[in-house]
Amino acid sequence: MPNESDHLQREGDKELKDVSEETAGQQVRPSTPSPHRQNTLQASPPRLVSVEELMETAKGVTNMALAHEIMVNKDFQVKPTELPEGSLEHRVKEIMRKVFWDRLEAQLNEDPPSYEHAIKLLGEIKETLLSFLLPGHGRLCSRIEEVLDLPLIQQQAENGALNIGQLSQFVVEMMGSLCAPCRDEDVKKLRQITEIVPLLKAIFSVLDLMKVDMANFALKSIKPHLMQLSVEYERNKFQEFLEKQPNALDYTKKWLEETVKSLRETESCASASSDPPLHPLNVHNHAYIRLLRWDHASDPFPETVLMDQVRFLEMQQEAKWLVLLSSVLLIVYTTTGEAISGLPGLMETLKNTVSAMLTEMHMPSFSMQEALATIGEKLCVELSHCLSQHGFSSFSAESKSALKGQISAIIQPDNTVRKLMDSRIQSYLMAALESSQHKTPPPLPGGLAPVSRELKELSIRFSRLVNYNKLVFSPFYQKILQNILTPGESSGTET
C-alpha cells in the first residue's frame, strides 16, 4: 500500500491534469456523433484506426480544449480535486489517509520515538515551500534550507534531540509569509493546533490549497503573453486532428456554404445583377452572426467553433432576451407617448420589471404567453401610478387594453416590433465585428438605448470570441472560401 507522503506528493501534480480532463470533457462532449450526423454523406471514406491512434487523437483534442479554455475564459482557474462524497474512490482515499496518519502517530508514541516517516514528510514540506519562492526570495530560501536541513534533522533524531513541534511551527510561519491573503485565516487556524499529527495533517491540507493558488497566480501572470503561442498551438493541434480525420471540416464547409447561399439570395433580390460579388470577410462575419440563430437541437455545430458552442448558445439566449426586453419597452413608450418620456427613473423601473419576468425565459417550464400577459398587467399598474403621481391624466382602460394586446402579440415570430428589434440588434453585432479592428464602437440603433449597456457588453464578448476563433482557424476558412467563392471574390484578403 502506498504511503500517505507519496500520495500527497502526487495530488499536487494531478491537479492540473484533473482540470484538463474535466475541462476538455465539458468542451469536447458536444462533438459526440449524433444520429443526424450519421445520416450525412461524408466527404472522405472512413478508414480504420488503431486504439493507440484513437487515444493519441483524444489526448490532442483534450490538450487543445484546455489551452482554448485558458485563453477565452477570463475566469478560468485551477481548482482542487474533490471526489464525490460517498464514492468508492473517496472512501478508499479516506481509509488510506487514516491508516497513514494512525501509523505516524504510533511511530511518534513509541519509546524511543521513530521519526522515519515524519522526516520524509518534512522533506516534502521543504520541497513544497521552496517551490513557492520567487527569484527575489533569496533570504527565505536560505532560511528554509538552514532550518529544514534533512541530514541535520536525521542526526538529531538518532541522538534523541529532534523537536518536531518546533520545526512544525517554523513551517507554519513560512506558510504565513508565502501564502495568498485568502489563506491567512487557514494559516491562523494552524497556529492554534498543538498536537503534532493533527498539525502536520492540517499543514498538508493548506499546502495543497497554496499549490492551487500558485498555479492560478502563474496562469494569470503569463496569460497576456500566451496569446500567440496559444493560437499556434490550437491551430497545429487541429491540423494534426484533421490529418487523422479528413472529414473533420464537413460541417464547417456546410456552415460557410449556406452562408454564401443566403447572402447571394439576399444580394440578388437587392441588385439587378444575378450574382453580385461577395467579400470573404463579409461572408465570414455573417457566418458568425448565423451562430446566434442556430438550431442546436437539430443542426450539427461547425467543428471549428465546437469548443465554444456553449458560449455561443448563451449569447444567442442573451440576444433573444434583449430582443424581447427592448420590444416591450419600445411598445410602452410609443403607446404612452410624451407623458412619460421625461420622467426620471421610470425607464429603469419598467426595465427591471420586464427583466425579472423574462429571467427564466430559456427554461423548459417557462410559458412566454403567461409571462407577457403578466408583464402587461404589471406595466399598466406601474404606468397608472406614475401618471397620477406626476399629475397626468389617468391611464384609460382603452389604453391599457391596447398596451397589453401589443405586448402579448410579441410572442409571434413575425411580430413587426419584435422583427425590428431583432434586426437592429443583429445589425449592431455585425457592425461590432466590422469595427472591432478599429477599436471604435458602432453607433447604437434607435430604440435600443434602454438596453445599451447589456448590448455593448454582449457585443464585446461576441467580438472577442469571434476574433480569437479567426486567429486560430483563418487558414482553414480561407481554403474553404476559395473553393466556394468565385475567383474574383476569393481574391479578397480576409483579416
Short mmCIF file of N, CA and C in Angstrom, two decimals, residues 74-205:
data_model
loop_
_atom_site.label_atom_id
_atom_site.label_comp_id
_atom_site.label_asym_id
_atom_site.label_seq_id
_atom_site.Cartn_x
_atom_site.Cartn_y
_atom_site.Cartn_z
N LYS A 74 -12.00 34.20 -19.13
CA LYS A 74 -11.26 35.13 -18.26
C LYS A 74 -11.33 34.72 -16.80
N ASP A 75 -12.29 33.90 -16.44
CA ASP A 75 -12.43 33.45 -15.06
C ASP A 75 -11.85 32.05 -14.84
N PHE A 76 -11.07 31.56 -15.81
CA PHE A 76 -10.53 30.20 -15.67
C PHE A 76 -9.63 30.10 -14.45
N GLN A 77 -9.82 29.05 -13.68
CA GLN A 77 -8.99 28.81 -12.50
C GLN A 77 -8.78 27.31 -12.31
N VAL A 78 -7.58 26.98 -11.81
CA VAL A 78 -7.34 25.62 -11.38
C VAL A 78 -8.05 25.43 -10.04
N LYS A 79 -8.72 24.31 -9.87
CA LYS A 79 -9.45 24.05 -8.64
C LYS A 79 -9.00 22.74 -8.02
N PRO A 80 -9.04 22.63 -6.70
CA PRO A 80 -8.64 21.38 -6.05
C PRO A 80 -9.57 20.24 -6.47
N THR A 81 -8.99 19.06 -6.54
CA THR A 81 -9.79 17.89 -6.88
C THR A 81 -10.68 17.51 -5.70
N GLU A 82 -11.97 17.38 -5.96
CA GLU A 82 -12.91 16.99 -4.91
C GLU A 82 -13.66 15.75 -5.37
N LEU A 83 -13.38 14.64 -4.70
CA LEU A 83 -14.06 13.39 -5.05
C LEU A 83 -15.49 13.42 -4.52
N PRO A 84 -16.43 12.83 -5.25
CA PRO A 84 -17.82 12.81 -4.78
C PRO A 84 -17.95 12.13 -3.42
N GLU A 85 -18.68 12.76 -2.53
CA GLU A 85 -18.89 12.19 -1.20
C GLU A 85 -19.62 10.85 -1.32
N GLY A 86 -19.07 9.85 -0.66
CA GLY A 86 -19.70 8.54 -0.68
C GLY A 86 -19.24 7.66 -1.82
N SER A 87 -18.43 8.18 -2.75
CA SER A 87 -17.94 7.36 -3.85
C SER A 87 -16.89 6.38 -3.35
N LEU A 88 -16.67 5.32 -4.12
CA LEU A 88 -15.68 4.31 -3.72
C LEU A 88 -14.29 4.92 -3.63
N GLU A 89 -13.94 5.75 -4.60
CA GLU A 89 -12.62 6.37 -4.60
C GLU A 89 -12.43 7.26 -3.37
N HIS A 90 -13.50 7.99 -3.00
CA HIS A 90 -13.43 8.85 -1.83
C HIS A 90 -13.24 8.02 -0.56
N ARG A 91 -13.97 6.92 -0.45
CA ARG A 91 -13.85 6.08 0.75
C ARG A 91 -12.47 5.44 0.85
N VAL A 92 -11.95 4.96 -0.28
CA VAL A 92 -10.61 4.36 -0.28
C VAL A 92 -9.56 5.39 0.12
N LYS A 93 -9.69 6.59 -0.42
CA LYS A 93 -8.73 7.65 -0.10
C LYS A 93 -8.76 7.99 1.38
N GLU A 94 -9.95 8.08 1.94
CA GLU A 94 -10.07 8.40 3.36
C GLU A 94 -9.49 7.29 4.24
N ILE A 95 -9.70 6.04 3.85
CA ILE A 95 -9.15 4.91 4.60
C ILE A 95 -7.63 4.95 4.57
N MET A 96 -7.06 5.21 3.38
CA MET A 96 -5.60 5.28 3.26
C MET A 96 -5.02 6.43 4.08
N ARG A 97 -5.69 7.55 4.07
CA ARG A 97 -5.25 8.69 4.88
C ARG A 97 -5.25 8.33 6.36
N LYS A 98 -6.33 7.72 6.80
CA LYS A 98 -6.43 7.36 8.22
C LYS A 98 -5.35 6.37 8.63
N VAL A 99 -5.12 5.36 7.77
CA VAL A 99 -4.08 4.37 8.08
C VAL A 99 -2.72 5.04 8.17
N PHE A 100 -2.44 5.95 7.22
CA PHE A 100 -1.14 6.62 7.23
C PHE A 100 -0.94 7.46 8.48
N TRP A 101 -1.92 8.30 8.80
CA TRP A 101 -1.74 9.19 9.95
C TRP A 101 -1.77 8.41 11.28
N ASP A 102 -2.54 7.34 11.34
CA ASP A 102 -2.52 6.50 12.55
C ASP A 102 -1.16 5.85 12.72
N ARG A 103 -0.57 5.43 11.63
CA ARG A 103 0.75 4.81 11.70
C ARG A 103 1.80 5.82 12.14
N LEU A 104 1.72 7.04 11.60
CA LEU A 104 2.66 8.09 12.00
C LEU A 104 2.54 8.38 13.49
N GLU A 105 1.30 8.47 13.97
CA GLU A 105 1.09 8.75 15.40
C GLU A 105 1.64 7.61 16.26
N ALA A 106 1.47 6.37 15.81
CA ALA A 106 2.01 5.23 16.56
C ALA A 106 3.53 5.29 16.61
N GLN A 107 4.17 5.67 15.51
CA GLN A 107 5.63 5.77 15.50
C GLN A 107 6.12 6.85 16.46
N LEU A 108 5.45 7.98 16.49
CA LEU A 108 5.86 9.08 17.37
C LEU A 108 5.61 8.75 18.84
N ASN A 109 4.69 7.82 19.12
CA ASN A 109 4.38 7.45 20.50
C ASN A 109 5.24 6.31 21.01
N GLU A 110 6.09 5.76 20.11
CA GLU A 110 6.99 4.68 20.56
C GLU A 110 8.03 5.23 21.53
N ASP A 111 8.67 4.34 22.24
CA ASP A 111 9.71 4.74 23.20
C ASP A 111 10.98 3.94 22.91
N PRO A 112 11.98 4.56 22.28
CA PRO A 112 12.01 5.96 21.86
C PRO A 112 11.20 6.17 20.58
N PRO A 113 10.82 7.41 20.28
CA PRO A 113 10.02 7.69 19.09
C PRO A 113 10.77 7.33 17.81
N SER A 114 10.01 6.90 16.81
CA SER A 114 10.57 6.63 15.48
C SER A 114 10.16 7.79 14.56
N TYR A 115 11.15 8.43 13.93
CA TYR A 115 10.90 9.63 13.13
C TYR A 115 11.03 9.38 11.63
N GLU A 116 11.05 8.11 11.21
CA GLU A 116 11.31 7.80 9.80
C GLU A 116 10.32 8.50 8.88
N HIS A 117 9.03 8.31 9.11
CA HIS A 117 8.02 8.91 8.23
C HIS A 117 7.89 10.41 8.48
N ALA A 118 8.08 10.85 9.70
CA ALA A 118 7.99 12.28 10.00
C ALA A 118 9.05 13.05 9.22
N ILE A 119 10.27 12.48 9.14
CA ILE A 119 11.35 13.16 8.41
C ILE A 119 11.03 13.21 6.91
N LYS A 120 10.44 12.12 6.38
CA LYS A 120 10.04 12.14 4.97
C LYS A 120 9.01 13.25 4.70
N LEU A 121 8.08 13.41 5.64
CA LEU A 121 7.09 14.47 5.50
C LEU A 121 7.74 15.85 5.52
N LEU A 122 8.70 16.03 6.41
CA LEU A 122 9.40 17.32 6.47
C LEU A 122 10.14 17.59 5.16
N GLY A 123 10.68 16.52 4.54
CA GLY A 123 11.35 16.70 3.26
C GLY A 123 10.37 17.15 2.17
N GLU A 124 9.18 16.58 2.16
CA GLU A 124 8.16 17.01 1.18
C GLU A 124 7.72 18.44 1.44
N ILE A 125 7.56 18.76 2.73
CA ILE A 125 7.16 20.13 3.07
C ILE A 125 8.23 21.11 2.61
N LYS A 126 9.50 20.76 2.81
CA LYS A 126 10.60 21.64 2.40
C LYS A 126 10.56 21.87 0.89
N GLU A 127 10.40 20.80 0.11
CA GLU A 127 10.35 20.94 -1.35
C GLU A 127 9.17 21.82 -1.78
N THR A 128 8.03 21.66 -1.12
CA THR A 128 6.86 22.46 -1.47
C THR A 128 7.08 23.94 -1.17
N LEU A 129 7.65 24.24 0.01
CA LEU A 129 7.92 25.63 0.36
C LEU A 129 8.90 26.26 -0.61
N LEU A 130 9.94 25.53 -0.99
CA LEU A 130 10.93 26.07 -1.94
C LEU A 130 10.29 26.32 -3.31
N SER A 131 9.29 25.50 -3.67
CA SER A 131 8.63 25.69 -4.97
C SER A 131 7.80 26.96 -5.03
N PHE A 132 7.44 27.49 -3.85
CA PHE A 132 6.65 28.72 -3.81
C PHE A 132 7.51 29.98 -3.96
N LEU A 133 8.82 29.84 -3.82
CA LEU A 133 9.69 31.01 -3.78
C LEU A 133 9.88 31.62 -5.16
N LEU A 134 9.97 32.95 -5.19
CA LEU A 134 10.26 33.69 -6.41
C LEU A 134 11.74 34.03 -6.44
N PRO A 135 12.27 34.48 -7.59
CA PRO A 135 13.71 34.76 -7.67
C PRO A 135 14.22 35.73 -6.61
N GLY A 136 13.38 36.63 -6.12
CA GLY A 136 13.83 37.61 -5.13
C GLY A 136 13.78 37.13 -3.69
N HIS A 137 13.43 35.86 -3.49
CA HIS A 137 13.28 35.33 -2.13
C HIS A 137 14.53 34.61 -1.66
N GLY A 138 15.69 35.21 -1.88
CA GLY A 138 16.95 34.57 -1.51
C GLY A 138 17.08 34.30 -0.02
N ARG A 139 16.72 35.27 0.79
CA ARG A 139 16.86 35.10 2.24
C ARG A 139 15.92 34.03 2.77
N LEU A 140 14.69 33.99 2.26
CA LEU A 140 13.76 32.95 2.70
C LEU A 140 14.26 31.57 2.29
N CYS A 141 14.85 31.49 1.09
CA CYS A 141 15.39 30.21 0.63
C CYS A 141 16.49 29.72 1.56
N SER A 142 17.41 30.62 1.92
CA SER A 142 18.49 30.25 2.82
C SER A 142 17.96 29.83 4.18
N ARG A 143 16.95 30.53 4.66
CA ARG A 143 16.37 30.22 5.97
C ARG A 143 15.72 28.83 5.97
N ILE A 144 14.98 28.51 4.89
CA ILE A 144 14.33 27.20 4.80
C ILE A 144 15.38 26.09 4.73
N GLU A 145 16.43 26.31 3.91
CA GLU A 145 17.49 25.32 3.80
C GLU A 145 18.20 25.11 5.13
N GLU A 146 18.34 26.19 5.88
CA GLU A 146 19.06 26.10 7.17
C GLU A 146 18.25 25.34 8.21
N VAL A 147 16.98 25.68 8.36
CA VAL A 147 16.16 25.08 9.42
C VAL A 147 15.73 23.66 9.05
N LEU A 148 15.34 23.45 7.78
CA LEU A 148 14.89 22.12 7.35
C LEU A 148 16.04 21.37 6.67
N ASP A 149 17.17 21.34 7.33
CA ASP A 149 18.35 20.62 6.85
C ASP A 149 18.15 19.14 7.18
N LEU A 150 17.78 18.33 6.20
CA LEU A 150 17.39 16.94 6.46
C LEU A 150 18.50 16.10 7.06
N PRO A 151 19.77 16.18 6.60
CA PRO A 151 20.83 15.40 7.26
C PRO A 151 20.96 15.77 8.75
N LEU A 152 20.86 17.08 9.04
CA LEU A 152 20.95 17.51 10.43
C LEU A 152 19.77 17.00 11.24
N ILE A 153 18.58 17.06 10.65
CA ILE A 153 17.37 16.55 11.33
C ILE A 153 17.51 15.05 11.60
N GLN A 154 18.07 14.31 10.64
CA GLN A 154 18.28 12.87 10.83
C GLN A 154 19.22 12.61 11.99
N GLN A 155 20.29 13.40 12.10
CA GLN A 155 21.23 13.26 13.21
C GLN A 155 20.55 13.56 14.54
N GLN A 156 19.75 14.60 14.57
CA GLN A 156 19.04 14.96 15.80
C GLN A 156 18.10 13.83 16.20
N ALA A 157 17.45 13.20 15.21
CA ALA A 157 16.54 12.10 15.52
C ALA A 157 17.30 10.92 16.11
N GLU A 158 18.46 10.61 15.55
CA GLU A 158 19.26 9.49 16.04
C GLU A 158 19.77 9.75 17.45
N ASN A 159 20.01 11.02 17.79
CA ASN A 159 20.53 11.38 19.11
C ASN A 159 19.44 11.75 20.10
N GLY A 160 18.17 11.61 19.70
CA GLY A 160 17.06 11.92 20.60
C GLY A 160 16.89 13.39 20.89
N ALA A 161 17.37 14.26 19.96
CA ALA A 161 17.30 15.71 20.20
C ALA A 161 16.37 16.42 19.22
N LEU A 162 15.57 15.66 18.46
CA LEU A 162 14.70 16.27 17.44
C LEU A 162 13.43 16.82 18.08
N ASN A 163 13.12 18.05 17.72
CA ASN A 163 11.89 18.71 18.22
C ASN A 163 10.97 18.95 17.02
N ILE A 164 10.10 17.96 16.75
CA ILE A 164 9.19 18.06 15.60
C ILE A 164 8.26 19.25 15.76
N GLY A 165 7.79 19.51 16.98
CA GLY A 165 6.87 20.62 17.21
C GLY A 165 7.47 21.95 16.82
N GLN A 166 8.73 22.16 17.14
CA GLN A 166 9.40 23.42 16.82
C GLN A 166 9.55 23.58 15.31
N LEU A 167 9.91 22.49 14.62
CA LEU A 167 10.04 22.55 13.17
C LEU A 167 8.69 22.81 12.50
N SER A 168 7.64 22.21 13.06
CA SER A 168 6.30 22.42 12.51
C SER A 168 5.87 23.87 12.64
N GLN A 169 6.19 24.48 13.76
CA GLN A 169 5.85 25.90 13.95
C GLN A 169 6.61 26.79 12.97
N PHE A 170 7.88 26.43 12.69
CA PHE A 170 8.65 27.17 11.68
C PHE A 170 7.97 27.07 10.32
N VAL A 171 7.51 25.85 9.99
CA VAL A 171 6.82 25.65 8.71
C VAL A 171 5.58 26.54 8.63
N VAL A 172 4.83 26.61 9.71
CA VAL A 172 3.61 27.43 9.72
C VAL A 172 3.96 28.89 9.50
N GLU A 173 5.03 29.36 10.13
CA GLU A 173 5.43 30.76 9.95
C GLU A 173 5.83 31.03 8.50
N MET A 174 6.55 30.09 7.88
CA MET A 174 6.93 30.25 6.47
C MET A 174 5.69 30.27 5.58
N MET A 175 4.73 29.42 5.89
CA MET A 175 3.50 29.39 5.11
C MET A 175 2.77 30.73 5.22
N GLY A 176 2.78 31.32 6.41
CA GLY A 176 2.16 32.63 6.60
C GLY A 176 2.82 33.71 5.77
N SER A 177 4.13 33.56 5.53
CA SER A 177 4.87 34.55 4.75
C SER A 177 4.64 34.37 3.24
N LEU A 178 4.34 33.15 2.82
CA LEU A 178 4.28 32.86 1.39
C LEU A 178 2.86 32.73 0.84
N CYS A 179 1.88 32.57 1.71
CA CYS A 179 0.52 32.29 1.23
C CYS A 179 -0.15 33.54 0.67
N ALA A 180 -1.17 33.31 -0.13
CA ALA A 180 -2.01 34.40 -0.62
C ALA A 180 -2.87 34.94 0.52
N PRO A 181 -3.33 36.18 0.42
CA PRO A 181 -4.16 36.75 1.50
C PRO A 181 -5.38 35.90 1.83
N CYS A 182 -5.93 35.20 0.84
CA CYS A 182 -7.12 34.39 1.09
C CYS A 182 -6.83 33.19 1.98
N ARG A 183 -5.55 32.88 2.20
CA ARG A 183 -5.19 31.75 3.06
C ARG A 183 -4.77 32.18 4.46
N ASP A 184 -4.82 33.45 4.76
CA ASP A 184 -4.41 33.94 6.09
C ASP A 184 -5.20 33.28 7.20
N GLU A 185 -6.48 33.11 6.99
CA GLU A 185 -7.33 32.52 8.02
C GLU A 185 -6.98 31.05 8.23
N ASP A 186 -6.65 30.35 7.14
CA ASP A 186 -6.25 28.94 7.26
C ASP A 186 -4.96 28.80 8.05
N VAL A 187 -4.01 29.68 7.77
CA VAL A 187 -2.73 29.64 8.49
C VAL A 187 -2.94 30.00 9.96
N LYS A 188 -3.82 30.93 10.22
CA LYS A 188 -4.13 31.31 11.61
C LYS A 188 -4.66 30.12 12.40
N LYS A 189 -5.48 29.30 11.75
CA LYS A 189 -6.02 28.12 12.42
C LYS A 189 -4.91 27.10 12.71
N LEU A 190 -3.89 27.04 11.83
CA LEU A 190 -2.77 26.12 12.07
C LEU A 190 -2.05 26.46 13.37
N ARG A 191 -1.93 27.75 13.65
CA ARG A 191 -1.21 28.17 14.86
C ARG A 191 -1.92 27.75 16.13
N GLN A 192 -3.19 27.42 16.02
CA GLN A 192 -3.96 27.03 17.21
C GLN A 192 -3.91 25.53 17.47
N ILE A 193 -3.31 24.75 16.55
CA ILE A 193 -3.21 23.30 16.73
C ILE A 193 -1.94 22.98 17.50
N THR A 194 -2.05 22.24 18.57
CA THR A 194 -0.90 21.96 19.44
C THR A 194 -0.37 20.53 19.29
N GLU A 195 -1.20 19.58 18.88
CA GLU A 195 -0.76 18.21 18.73
C GLU A 195 -0.06 18.02 17.38
N ILE A 196 1.01 17.23 17.37
CA ILE A 196 1.89 17.14 16.21
C ILE A 196 1.20 16.55 14.98
N VAL A 197 0.57 15.37 15.13
CA VAL A 197 -0.01 14.70 13.97
C VAL A 197 -1.15 15.51 13.35
N PRO A 198 -2.12 15.99 14.15
CA PRO A 198 -3.15 16.84 13.54
C PRO A 198 -2.58 18.08 12.86
N LEU A 199 -1.48 18.63 13.44
CA LEU A 199 -0.86 19.82 12.85
C LEU A 199 -0.24 19.49 11.49
N LEU A 200 0.51 18.39 11.42
CA LEU A 200 1.11 18.01 10.14
C LEU A 200 0.04 17.71 9.10
N LYS A 201 -1.03 17.06 9.53
CA LYS A 201 -2.12 16.74 8.62
C LYS A 201 -2.75 18.02 8.06
N ALA A 202 -2.98 19.00 8.95
CA ALA A 202 -3.57 20.27 8.51
C ALA A 202 -2.60 21.06 7.64
N ILE A 203 -1.29 20.96 7.93
CA ILE A 203 -0.29 21.66 7.12
C ILE A 203 -0.35 21.19 5.67
N PHE A 204 -0.45 19.87 5.48
CA PHE A 204 -0.51 19.35 4.11
C PHE A 204 -1.79 19.79 3.41
N SER A 205 -2.88 19.88 4.13
CA SER A 205 -4.13 20.34 3.51
C SER A 205 -4.01 21.77 3.01
#
